[in-house]
mmCIF file of C-alpha atoms in Angstrom:
data_model
loop_
_atom_site.group_PDB
_atom_site.id
_atom_site.type_symbol
_atom_site.label_atom_id
_atom_site.label_comp_id
_atom_site.label_asym_id
_atom_site.label_seq_id
_atom_site.Cartn_x
_atom_site.Cartn_y
_atom_site.Cartn_z
ATOM 1 C CA UNK L 1 0.000 0.000 0.000
ATOM 2 C CA UNK L 2 2.814 2.372 0.901
ATOM 3 C CA UNK L 3 4.654 1.661 -2.349
ATOM 4 C CA UNK L 4 1.451 2.353 -4.283
ATOM 5 C CA UNK L 5 1.051 5.737 -2.569
ATOM 6 C CA UNK L 6 4.677 6.624 -3.310
ATOM 7 C CA UNK L 7 4.225 5.695 -6.957
ATOM 8 C CA UNK L 8 1.013 7.716 -7.185
ATOM 9 C CA UNK L 9 2.704 10.699 -5.549
ATOM 10 C CA UNK L 10 5.643 10.435 -7.948
ATOM 11 C CA UNK L 11 3.306 10.351 -10.953
ATOM 12 C CA UNK L 12 1.391 13.339 -9.589
ATOM 13 C CA UNK L 13 4.636 15.300 -9.160
ATOM 14 C CA UNK L 14 5.798 14.460 -12.682
ATOM 15 C CA UNK L 15 2.417 15.469 -14.063
ATOM 16 C CA UNK L 16 2.522 18.775 -12.197
ATOM 17 C CA UNK L 17 6.026 19.529 -13.468
ATOM 18 C CA UNK L 18 5.015 18.738 -17.047
ATOM 19 C CA UNK L 19 1.944 20.955 -16.703
ATOM 20 C CA UNK L 20 4.005 23.874 -15.394
ATOM 21 C CA UNK L 21 6.566 23.445 -18.178
ATOM 22 C CA UNK L 22 3.749 23.250 -20.733
ATOM 23 C CA UNK L 23 2.016 26.475 -19.710
ATOM 24 C CA UNK L 24 5.328 28.304 -19.199
ATOM 25 C CA UNK L 25 6.481 27.294 -22.678
ATOM 26 C CA UNK L 26 3.250 28.518 -24.249
ATOM 27 C CA UNK L 27 3.509 31.776 -22.334
ATOM 28 C CA UNK L 28 7.025 32.409 -23.652
ATOM 29 C CA UNK L 29 6.083 31.327 -27.185
ATOM 30 C CA UNK L 30 3.168 33.747 -27.300
ATOM 31 C CA UNK L 31 5.447 36.580 -26.159
ATOM 32 C CA UNK L 32 8.218 35.667 -28.582
ATOM 33 C CA UNK L 33 6.071 35.494 -31.715
ATOM 34 C CA UNK L 34 4.673 38.974 -31.075
ATOM 35 C CA UNK L 35 7.921 40.826 -30.397
ATOM 36 C CA UNK L 36 8.275 42.421 -33.823
ATOM 37 C CA UNK L 37 4.595 43.408 -34.067
ATOM 38 C CA UNK L 38 4.279 45.495 -30.899
ATOM 39 C CA UNK L 39 4.654 49.279 -30.889
ATOM 40 C CA UNK L 40 4.998 51.373 -27.746
ATOM 41 C CA UNK L 41 4.731 54.887 -29.145
ATOM 42 C CA UNK L 42 2.169 56.598 -31.339
ATOM 43 C CA UNK L 43 5.071 58.232 -33.160
ATOM 44 C CA UNK L 44 6.060 54.822 -34.555
ATOM 45 C CA UNK L 45 2.647 54.156 -36.081
ATOM 46 C CA UNK L 46 2.037 54.755 -39.762
ATOM 47 C CA UNK L 47 -1.377 55.780 -41.034
ATOM 48 C CA UNK L 48 -3.815 52.882 -40.728
ATOM 49 C CA UNK L 49 -7.390 52.487 -41.846
ATOM 50 C CA UNK L 50 -8.699 50.440 -38.920
ATOM 51 C CA UNK L 51 -7.791 50.203 -35.246
ATOM 52 C CA UNK L 52 -9.461 47.557 -33.085
ATOM 53 C CA UNK L 53 -9.900 48.689 -29.482
ATOM 54 C CA UNK L 54 -10.333 45.667 -27.225
ATOM 55 C CA UNK L 55 -12.980 46.209 -24.589
ATOM 56 C CA UNK L 56 -12.890 45.955 -20.835
ATOM 57 C CA UNK L 57 -15.007 47.371 -18.024
ATOM 58 C CA UNK L 58 -14.718 51.123 -17.489
ATOM 59 C CA UNK L 59 -14.974 50.848 -13.727
ATOM 60 C CA UNK L 60 -13.761 48.372 -11.134
ATOM 61 C CA UNK L 61 -16.232 48.974 -8.364
ATOM 62 C CA UNK L 62 -16.278 52.761 -8.088
ATOM 63 C CA UNK L 63 -12.731 53.196 -9.387
ATOM 64 C CA UNK L 64 -11.885 54.054 -12.977
ATOM 65 C CA UNK L 65 -10.237 51.057 -14.637
ATOM 66 C CA UNK L 66 -6.817 52.171 -15.900
ATOM 67 C CA UNK L 67 -6.775 49.373 -18.468
ATOM 68 C CA UNK L 68 -9.827 51.007 -20.017
ATOM 69 C CA UNK L 69 -8.779 54.642 -19.711
ATOM 70 C CA UNK L 70 -5.360 54.139 -21.309
ATOM 71 C CA UNK L 71 -6.874 52.325 -24.302
ATOM 72 C CA UNK L 72 -9.402 55.093 -24.899
ATOM 73 C CA UNK L 73 -6.803 57.837 -24.461
ATOM 74 C CA UNK L 74 -4.577 56.150 -27.038
ATOM 75 C CA UNK L 75 -7.463 55.863 -29.503
ATOM 76 C CA UNK L 76 -8.294 59.550 -29.117
ATOM 77 C CA UNK L 77 -4.663 60.589 -29.567
ATOM 78 C CA UNK L 78 -4.305 58.426 -32.667
ATOM 79 C CA UNK L 79 -7.352 59.998 -34.231
ATOM 80 C CA UNK L 80 -6.341 63.545 -33.351
ATOM 81 C CA UNK L 81 -2.952 62.959 -34.971
ATOM 82 C CA UNK L 82 -4.629 61.699 -38.131
ATOM 83 C CA UNK L 83 -3.172 58.201 -37.888
ATOM 84 C CA UNK L 84 -6.394 56.163 -37.766
ATOM 85 C CA UNK L 85 -9.474 56.479 -39.976
ATOM 86 C CA UNK L 86 -11.853 54.014 -38.313
ATOM 87 C CA UNK L 87 -12.209 52.423 -34.898
ATOM 88 C CA UNK L 88 -13.746 49.012 -34.339
ATOM 89 C CA UNK L 89 -14.782 48.926 -30.688
ATOM 90 C CA UNK L 90 -15.082 45.289 -29.712
ATOM 91 C CA UNK L 91 -16.317 44.010 -26.391
ATOM 92 C CA UNK L 92 -18.915 42.290 -24.277
ATOM 93 C CA UNK L 93 -22.563 43.259 -24.375
ATOM 94 C CA UNK L 94 -23.762 41.011 -21.578
ATOM 95 C CA UNK L 95 -26.865 43.002 -20.632
ATOM 96 C CA UNK L 96 -28.376 46.476 -20.858
ATOM 97 C CA UNK L 97 -26.388 47.816 -17.911
ATOM 98 C CA UNK L 98 -23.052 46.441 -19.169
ATOM 99 C CA UNK L 99 -22.142 47.343 -22.712
ATOM 100 C CA UNK L 100 -18.422 47.725 -23.406
ATOM 101 C CA UNK L 101 -18.657 48.847 -27.072
ATOM 102 C CA UNK L 102 -21.269 51.506 -26.366
ATOM 103 C CA UNK L 103 -19.318 52.808 -23.357
ATOM 104 C CA UNK L 104 -16.214 53.189 -25.514
ATOM 105 C CA UNK L 105 -18.225 54.853 -28.270
ATOM 106 C CA UNK L 106 -19.699 57.347 -25.833
ATOM 107 C CA UNK L 107 -16.239 58.354 -24.599
ATOM 108 C CA UNK L 108 -14.893 58.730 -28.136
ATOM 109 C CA UNK L 109 -17.875 60.880 -29.081
ATOM 110 C CA UNK L 110 -17.256 63.054 -26.031
ATOM 111 C CA UNK L 111 -13.689 63.499 -27.300
ATOM 112 C CA UNK L 112 -15.193 64.664 -30.613
ATOM 113 C CA UNK L 113 -14.285 61.648 -32.694
ATOM 114 C CA UNK L 114 -17.060 61.703 -35.334
ATOM 115 C CA UNK L 115 -19.619 58.922 -35.341
ATOM 116 C CA UNK L 116 -18.903 57.773 -38.943
ATOM 117 C CA UNK L 117 -15.416 56.778 -37.785
ATOM 118 C CA UNK L 118 -16.776 54.526 -35.021
ATOM 119 C CA UNK L 119 -17.945 50.937 -35.556
ATOM 120 C CA UNK L 120 -19.226 48.589 -32.864
ATOM 121 C CA UNK L 121 -18.777 44.867 -32.397
ATOM 122 C CA UNK L 122 -21.162 43.782 -29.671
ATOM 123 C CA UNK L 123 -20.046 40.133 -29.853
ATOM 124 C CA UNK L 124 -16.434 40.564 -28.781
ATOM 125 C CA UNK L 125 -16.929 38.344 -25.754
ATOM 126 C CA UNK L 126 -13.349 37.088 -25.835
ATOM 127 C CA UNK L 127 -10.140 38.216 -27.487
ATOM 128 C CA UNK L 128 -10.514 35.400 -30.009
ATOM 129 C CA UNK L 129 -14.004 36.617 -30.920
ATOM 130 C CA UNK L 130 -12.810 40.205 -31.353
ATOM 131 C CA UNK L 131 -9.852 39.372 -33.588
ATOM 132 C CA UNK L 132 -11.538 36.736 -35.736
ATOM 133 C CA UNK L 133 -14.748 38.738 -36.176
ATOM 134 C CA UNK L 134 -12.711 41.746 -37.320
ATOM 135 C CA UNK L 135 -11.690 39.625 -40.297
ATOM 136 C CA UNK L 136 -14.740 37.452 -40.909
ATOM 137 C CA UNK L 137 -17.488 39.982 -40.157
ATOM 138 C CA UNK L 138 -15.947 43.426 -40.580
ATOM 139 C CA UNK L 139 -13.866 42.344 -43.558
ATOM 140 C CA UNK L 140 -10.465 43.654 -42.503
ATOM 141 C CA UNK L 141 -7.314 41.581 -42.188
ATOM 142 C CA UNK L 142 -4.856 44.457 -41.775
ATOM 143 C CA UNK L 143 -5.381 46.510 -38.638
ATOM 144 C CA UNK L 144 -3.911 47.994 -35.486
ATOM 145 C CA UNK L 145 -4.901 46.597 -32.092
ATOM 146 C CA UNK L 146 -5.013 48.825 -29.010
ATOM 147 C CA UNK L 147 -4.538 47.240 -25.586
ATOM 148 C CA UNK L 148 -1.873 46.536 -22.942
ATOM 149 C CA UNK L 149 1.366 44.740 -23.843
ATOM 150 C CA UNK L 150 0.523 41.368 -22.290
ATOM 151 C CA UNK L 151 -2.841 41.427 -24.057
ATOM 152 C CA UNK L 152 -1.201 42.551 -27.310
ATOM 153 C CA UNK L 153 0.861 39.385 -27.326
ATOM 154 C CA UNK L 154 -2.130 37.075 -27.067
ATOM 155 C CA UNK L 155 -4.177 39.078 -29.569
ATOM 156 C CA UNK L 156 -1.313 38.950 -32.080
ATOM 157 C CA UNK L 157 -0.895 35.222 -31.456
ATOM 158 C CA UNK L 158 -4.524 34.730 -32.464
ATOM 159 C CA UNK L 159 -4.224 37.113 -35.416
ATOM 160 C CA UNK L 160 -1.184 35.312 -36.789
ATOM 161 C CA UNK L 161 -2.984 31.967 -36.726
ATOM 162 C CA UNK L 162 -5.743 33.482 -38.897
ATOM 163 C CA UNK L 163 -3.313 35.107 -41.372
ATOM 164 C CA UNK L 164 -4.217 38.582 -40.173
ATOM 165 C CA UNK L 165 -1.607 41.278 -40.695
ATOM 166 C CA UNK L 166 -1.978 42.995 -37.343
ATOM 167 C CA UNK L 167 0.230 45.193 -35.213
ATOM 168 C CA UNK L 168 -0.520 46.301 -31.673
ATOM 169 C CA UNK L 169 -0.056 49.544 -29.779
ATOM 170 C CA UNK L 170 0.907 48.574 -26.233
ATOM 171 C CA UNK L 171 -0.514 51.184 -23.874
ATOM 172 C CA UNK L 172 0.181 51.611 -20.180
ATOM 173 C CA UNK L 173 -1.523 49.503 -17.546
ATOM 174 C CA UNK L 174 -2.391 50.227 -13.918
ATOM 175 C CA UNK L 175 0.317 51.197 -11.460
ATOM 176 C CA UNK L 176 -1.264 49.209 -8.627
ATOM 177 C CA UNK L 177 -0.194 45.745 -7.503
ATOM 178 C CA UNK L 178 -3.319 44.266 -9.078
ATOM 179 C CA UNK L 179 -1.354 44.085 -12.307
ATOM 180 C CA UNK L 180 0.372 40.939 -11.025
ATOM 181 C CA UNK L 181 -2.856 39.001 -10.606
ATOM 182 C CA UNK L 182 -3.964 40.085 -14.076
ATOM 183 C CA UNK L 183 -0.665 38.895 -15.538
ATOM 184 C CA UNK L 184 -1.022 35.564 -13.732
ATOM 185 C CA UNK L 185 -4.473 35.065 -15.230
ATOM 186 C CA UNK L 186 -2.988 35.911 -18.608
ATOM 187 C CA UNK L 187 -0.682 32.884 -18.388
ATOM 188 C CA UNK L 188 -3.698 30.585 -18.240
ATOM 189 C CA UNK L 189 -5.559 32.627 -20.864
ATOM 190 C CA UNK L 190 -2.684 31.962 -23.253
ATOM 191 C CA UNK L 191 -2.881 28.245 -22.605
ATOM 192 C CA UNK L 192 -6.605 28.411 -23.346
ATOM 193 C CA UNK L 193 -5.893 30.338 -26.561
ATOM 194 C CA UNK L 194 -3.402 27.671 -27.652
ATOM 195 C CA UNK L 195 -5.944 24.913 -27.056
ATOM 196 C CA UNK L 196 -8.669 26.905 -28.832
ATOM 197 C CA UNK L 197 -6.519 27.456 -31.915
ATOM 198 C CA UNK L 198 -4.580 24.226 -32.268
ATOM 199 C CA UNK L 199 -6.623 21.541 -30.511
ATOM 200 C CA UNK L 200 -10.312 22.468 -30.383
ATOM 201 C CA UNK L 201 -10.540 24.797 -33.401
ATOM 202 C CA UNK L 202 -12.798 27.102 -31.403
ATOM 203 C CA UNK L 203 -14.774 29.662 -33.414
ATOM 204 C CA UNK L 204 -16.343 32.947 -32.292
ATOM 205 C CA UNK L 205 -19.598 32.542 -30.414
ATOM 206 C CA UNK L 206 -21.451 34.511 -33.087
ATOM 207 C CA UNK L 207 -20.728 34.936 -36.780
ATOM 208 C CA UNK L 208 -23.009 36.194 -39.521
ATOM 209 C CA UNK L 209 -23.142 38.305 -42.680
ATOM 210 C CA UNK L 210 -20.278 40.641 -43.452
ATOM 211 C CA UNK L 211 -20.464 44.263 -42.320
ATOM 212 C CA UNK L 212 -17.457 45.829 -44.102
ATOM 213 C CA UNK L 213 -16.016 48.856 -42.367
ATOM 214 C CA UNK L 214 -14.688 50.320 -45.610
ATOM 215 C CA UNK L 215 -16.011 50.346 -49.135
ATOM 216 C CA UNK L 216 -13.826 49.405 -52.101
ATOM 217 C CA UNK L 217 -12.771 52.965 -52.890
ATOM 218 C CA UNK L 218 -11.790 53.741 -49.329
ATOM 219 C CA UNK L 219 -9.597 50.655 -49.068
ATOM 220 C CA UNK L 220 -7.244 52.221 -51.585
ATOM 221 C CA UNK L 221 -6.689 55.307 -49.425
ATOM 222 C CA UNK L 222 -4.463 53.691 -46.821
ATOM 223 C CA UNK L 223 -2.227 56.758 -46.533
ATOM 224 C CA UNK L 224 -5.083 59.245 -46.302
ATOM 225 C CA UNK L 225 -7.080 58.720 -43.101
ATOM 226 C CA UNK L 226 -10.136 60.798 -42.357
ATOM 227 C CA UNK L 227 -9.073 64.246 -41.188
ATOM 228 C CA UNK L 228 -9.218 64.773 -37.426
ATOM 229 C CA UNK L 229 -12.389 66.374 -36.191
ATOM 230 C CA UNK L 230 -12.240 70.164 -35.893
ATOM 231 C CA UNK L 231 -14.521 72.160 -33.641
ATOM 232 C CA UNK L 232 -14.750 74.884 -36.243
ATOM 233 C CA UNK L 233 -16.686 72.588 -38.535
ATOM 234 C CA UNK L 234 -19.550 72.569 -36.046
ATOM 235 C CA UNK L 235 -19.646 76.326 -35.432
#
């Protein structure tokens, strides 16, 4: 009986070690494959037609979520500098009181980004949904992603597997210690992404007819984004 318990314990230890090595290897692989596709400054971004802003909650309790605020600030700055023509705001729309895309749209409108430049994806429940739907529903396979660096890496990992030519602007995250717990969850999220892409062939929860962001003529104007909004036009 004792020898059986020792053998079972040894197998359990080996299994645990293999599991840790497995998830650590995936974590490093996801980071490595995204290295040359991540930008950290708006100055390094060329004019792009579409930027996908990945959604998150605006508030954590009664506190403004810095993950959210930095993404929105980056989107506004990109538009004001004339570097992005259209925004695809992708996030969860769980119920009437929680609507990530509409919340982002409202803040962009308040910053005087014109409504024709804003497009909503209400079915971006997960990063995989947001990235894949950008291609399959909104008919774009060449876009900029806006989110934090750790999230950029996973989003680019998914994009690469779907032959999407994406880059990512890595914006700042929170300065609080909560960033560690988020990063820890990200390790397991990357393992899930690997399984979704290479084992289970997981598809977005909702697909449907195409809703192209740009028409054929506009697609040829890659170097001429819509001019930034000017207050004088409304006076």
